[in-house]
Amino acid sequence: MIDRRILLASVAGLFGIAAFRWLRASPAHAAEKFEIEKTDAEWRAQLTPQQYEILRKEGTERPGSSPLLKEHRKGTFACAGCDLPLFSSETKYESGTGWPSFWKPLDNAIGTTSDRTFGMLRTEVHCRRCGGHLGHVFDDGPKPTGLRYCMDGFALVFHPAAPSAT
């Protein structure tokens, strides 16, 4: 006959394993194919260590550490991995979070997936062309979209708008 303590410990263990599988970090878009695909060695050679950690390993930078946080010129924010234009400076705003924030991406620029890391459900944002992790989107942003695209600044590069020809 099964001892009650053994039965309860077994059930708790099964729940623990199930919870661990749900909470563990896994690449959100591992099976997805992208226009630009490179080997791990090629990405490491192209990107800085910090860019590699964010774009390829879904890391994040310390809040307030990106120089793009204070970028206020007109221009375009592009993927640091493949240079695809992602956000216009017209949609950037100060969210107070410590990361560059935007209320809308450019058309056909990003993809999203569910991210269950850290025991919560979030929406991960990645570059639609190379799959690089950019950050997350939340529904606490300003009008007109009500969205806050909270991006890792080291996953982006900024291209200033050309001076007007007047």
Tab-separated table of C-alpha atoms in Angstrom:
chain	number	residue	atom	x	y	z
A	1	MET	CA	0.000	0.000	0.000
A	2	ILE	CA	1.302	3.471	-0.892
A	3	ASP	CA	2.159	5.654	2.057
A	4	ARG	CA	0.192	8.911	2.045
A	5	ARG	CA	3.389	11.014	2.348
A	6	ILE	CA	4.943	9.294	-0.660
A	7	LEU	CA	1.798	9.872	-2.707
A	8	LEU	CA	1.648	13.581	-1.773
A	9	ALA	CA	5.372	14.048	-2.440
A	10	SER	CA	5.011	12.366	-5.832
A	11	VAL	CA	2.077	14.572	-6.829
A	12	ALA	CA	3.928	17.693	-5.636
A	13	GLY	CA	6.995	16.599	-7.591
A	14	LEU	CA	4.956	16.173	-10.785
A	15	PHE	CA	3.456	19.635	-10.348
A	16	GLY	CA	6.946	21.029	-9.744
A	17	ILE	CA	8.264	19.480	-12.952
A	18	ALA	CA	5.281	20.805	-14.915
A	19	ALA	CA	5.767	24.290	-13.436
A	20	PHE	CA	9.493	24.221	-14.202
A	21	ARG	CA	8.831	23.303	-17.832
A	22	TRP	CA	6.327	26.184	-18.104
A	23	LEU	CA	8.612	28.732	-16.405
A	24	ARG	CA	11.950	27.802	-17.954
A	25	ALA	CA	13.519	30.105	-20.499
A	26	SER	CA	13.472	28.787	-24.024
A	27	PRO	CA	13.992	30.572	-27.313
A	28	ALA	CA	10.529	31.822	-28.166
A	29	HIS	CA	11.014	31.585	-31.919
A	30	ALA	CA	13.395	28.633	-32.225
A	31	ALA	CA	11.384	26.880	-34.948
A	32	GLU	CA	10.684	30.031	-36.971
A	33	LYS	CA	12.644	30.664	-40.184
A	34	PHE	CA	13.972	34.139	-40.976
A	35	GLU	CA	15.291	35.827	-44.120
A	36	ILE	CA	18.697	36.294	-42.491
A	37	GLU	CA	20.097	33.246	-40.740
A	38	LYS	CA	23.686	32.976	-39.538
A	39	THR	CA	25.666	30.550	-37.458
A	40	ASP	CA	26.328	31.320	-33.830
A	41	ALA	CA	29.969	32.049	-34.722
A	42	GLU	CA	28.910	34.512	-37.443
A	43	TRP	CA	26.620	36.371	-35.033
A	44	ARG	CA	29.377	36.504	-32.389
A	45	ALA	CA	31.825	37.920	-34.929
A	46	GLN	CA	29.361	40.590	-36.122
A	47	LEU	CA	27.882	41.774	-32.813
A	48	THR	CA	29.392	43.219	-29.655
A	49	PRO	CA	29.148	40.879	-26.640
A	50	GLN	CA	26.266	42.947	-25.242
A	51	GLN	CA	24.390	42.972	-28.573
A	52	TYR	CA	24.923	39.226	-28.915
A	53	GLU	CA	23.567	38.552	-25.411
A	54	ILE	CA	20.438	40.614	-26.098
A	55	LEU	CA	19.708	39.801	-29.749
A	56	ARG	CA	20.677	36.124	-29.814
A	57	LYS	CA	20.259	34.980	-26.181
A	58	GLU	CA	17.217	37.112	-25.268
A	59	GLY	CA	19.082	38.990	-22.575
A	60	THR	CA	18.384	42.513	-21.389
A	61	GLU	CA	20.443	45.569	-20.576
A	62	ARG	CA	20.481	47.414	-17.268
A	63	PRO	CA	17.821	50.151	-17.189
A	64	GLY	CA	19.221	53.539	-18.197
A	65	SER	CA	22.386	52.078	-19.754
A	66	SER	CA	21.608	52.620	-23.446
A	67	PRO	CA	22.697	55.867	-25.112
A	68	LEU	CA	19.585	55.569	-27.311
A	69	LEU	CA	17.430	56.273	-24.270
A	70	LYS	CA	18.315	59.960	-24.633
A	71	GLU	CA	18.230	60.025	-28.463
A	72	HIS	CA	15.776	62.753	-29.525
A	73	ARG	CA	16.805	63.542	-33.103
A	74	LYS	CA	14.574	62.735	-36.044
A	75	GLY	CA	15.444	59.457	-37.683
A	76	THR	CA	14.936	55.713	-37.645
A	77	PHE	CA	15.802	53.032	-35.105
A	78	ALA	CA	16.927	49.822	-36.836
A	79	CYS	CA	17.869	46.292	-35.789
A	80	ALA	CA	21.509	46.062	-34.688
A	81	GLY	CA	21.635	42.572	-36.184
A	82	CYS	CA	20.439	43.210	-39.742
A	83	ASP	CA	19.776	46.971	-39.985
A	84	LEU	CA	16.062	46.537	-40.777
A	85	PRO	CA	14.244	49.803	-39.924
A	86	LEU	CA	11.990	49.092	-36.925
A	87	PHE	CA	10.753	52.322	-35.329
A	88	SER	CA	10.435	55.964	-36.353
A	89	SER	CA	11.625	58.634	-33.945
A	90	GLU	CA	8.111	60.072	-34.336
A	91	THR	CA	6.765	57.209	-32.182
A	92	LYS	CA	9.456	57.321	-29.457
A	93	TYR	CA	8.462	58.654	-26.051
A	94	GLU	CA	9.795	58.854	-22.498
A	95	SER	CA	8.167	56.000	-20.577
A	96	GLY	CA	10.278	56.400	-17.434
A	97	THR	CA	11.202	52.699	-17.504
A	98	GLY	CA	14.898	53.102	-18.364
A	99	TRP	CA	14.581	51.581	-21.835
A	100	PRO	CA	13.808	53.257	-25.180
A	101	SER	CA	10.045	53.061	-25.664
A	102	PHE	CA	7.850	53.450	-28.728
A	103	TRP	CA	4.099	53.379	-29.208
A	104	LYS	CA	4.167	51.832	-32.706
A	105	PRO	CA	6.640	49.895	-34.898
A	106	LEU	CA	7.080	50.491	-38.612
A	107	ASP	CA	4.953	48.320	-40.896
A	108	ASN	CA	6.253	44.777	-41.447
A	109	ALA	CA	9.186	45.323	-39.076
A	110	ILE	CA	8.633	43.080	-36.064
A	111	GLY	CA	7.282	39.739	-34.994
A	112	THR	CA	5.947	38.742	-31.589
A	113	THR	CA	5.805	35.549	-29.561
A	114	SER	CA	4.594	34.549	-26.105
A	115	ASP	CA	7.311	34.704	-23.454
A	116	ARG	CA	6.697	32.750	-20.232
A	117	THR	CA	10.061	33.361	-18.574
A	118	PHE	CA	10.205	34.595	-14.973
A	119	GLY	CA	6.796	33.113	-14.181
A	120	MET	CA	4.754	35.635	-16.142
A	121	LEU	CA	3.202	35.822	-19.583
A	122	ARG	CA	4.644	38.625	-21.700
A	123	THR	CA	4.779	39.380	-25.419
A	124	GLU	CA	8.333	39.218	-26.758
A	125	VAL	CA	9.230	41.402	-29.740
A	126	HIS	CA	11.772	40.269	-32.335
A	127	CYS	CA	13.054	41.511	-35.676
A	128	ARG	CA	10.975	39.892	-38.391
A	129	ARG	CA	14.001	39.623	-40.733
A	130	CYS	CA	16.748	38.123	-38.512
A	131	GLY	CA	14.792	37.006	-35.438
A	132	GLY	CA	16.871	39.124	-33.057
A	133	HIS	CA	15.281	39.689	-29.642
A	134	LEU	CA	14.411	43.375	-29.215
A	135	GLY	CA	12.390	43.566	-26.001
A	136	HIS	CA	8.724	43.285	-25.016
A	137	VAL	CA	5.435	45.048	-25.718
A	138	PHE	CA	3.000	46.013	-22.969
A	139	ASP	CA	-0.501	47.488	-23.043
A	140	ASP	CA	0.238	50.496	-20.801
A	141	GLY	CA	1.467	52.918	-23.466
A	142	PRO	CA	0.152	56.254	-24.697
A	143	LYS	CA	-2.514	56.983	-27.282
A	144	PRO	CA	-3.180	56.348	-30.082
A	145	THR	CA	-2.196	52.649	-29.729
A	146	GLY	CA	-2.054	52.257	-25.938
A	147	LEU	CA	1.036	50.084	-26.437
A	148	ARG	CA	4.541	50.426	-25.011
A	149	TYR	CA	7.247	48.749	-27.072
A	150	CYS	CA	9.954	48.567	-24.416
A	151	MET	CA	13.115	47.910	-26.431
A	152	ASP	CA	16.658	47.062	-25.429
A	153	GLY	CA	18.671	50.002	-26.760
A	154	PHE	CA	21.710	47.829	-27.506
A	155	ALA	CA	19.528	45.757	-29.870
A	156	LEU	CA	18.973	48.911	-31.933
A	157	VAL	CA	21.040	51.329	-34.013
A	158	PHE	CA	19.941	54.869	-34.780
A	159	HIS	CA	20.060	56.430	-38.249
A	160	PRO	CA	19.506	60.217	-38.152
A	161	ALA	CA	17.228	61.700	-40.783
A	162	ALA	CA	19.019	63.448	-43.643
A	163	PRO	CA	19.207	67.230	-43.212
A	164	SER	CA	16.559	69.003	-45.263
A	165	ALA	CA	17.773	70.402	-48.565
A	166	THR	CA	16.584	73.976	-48.028
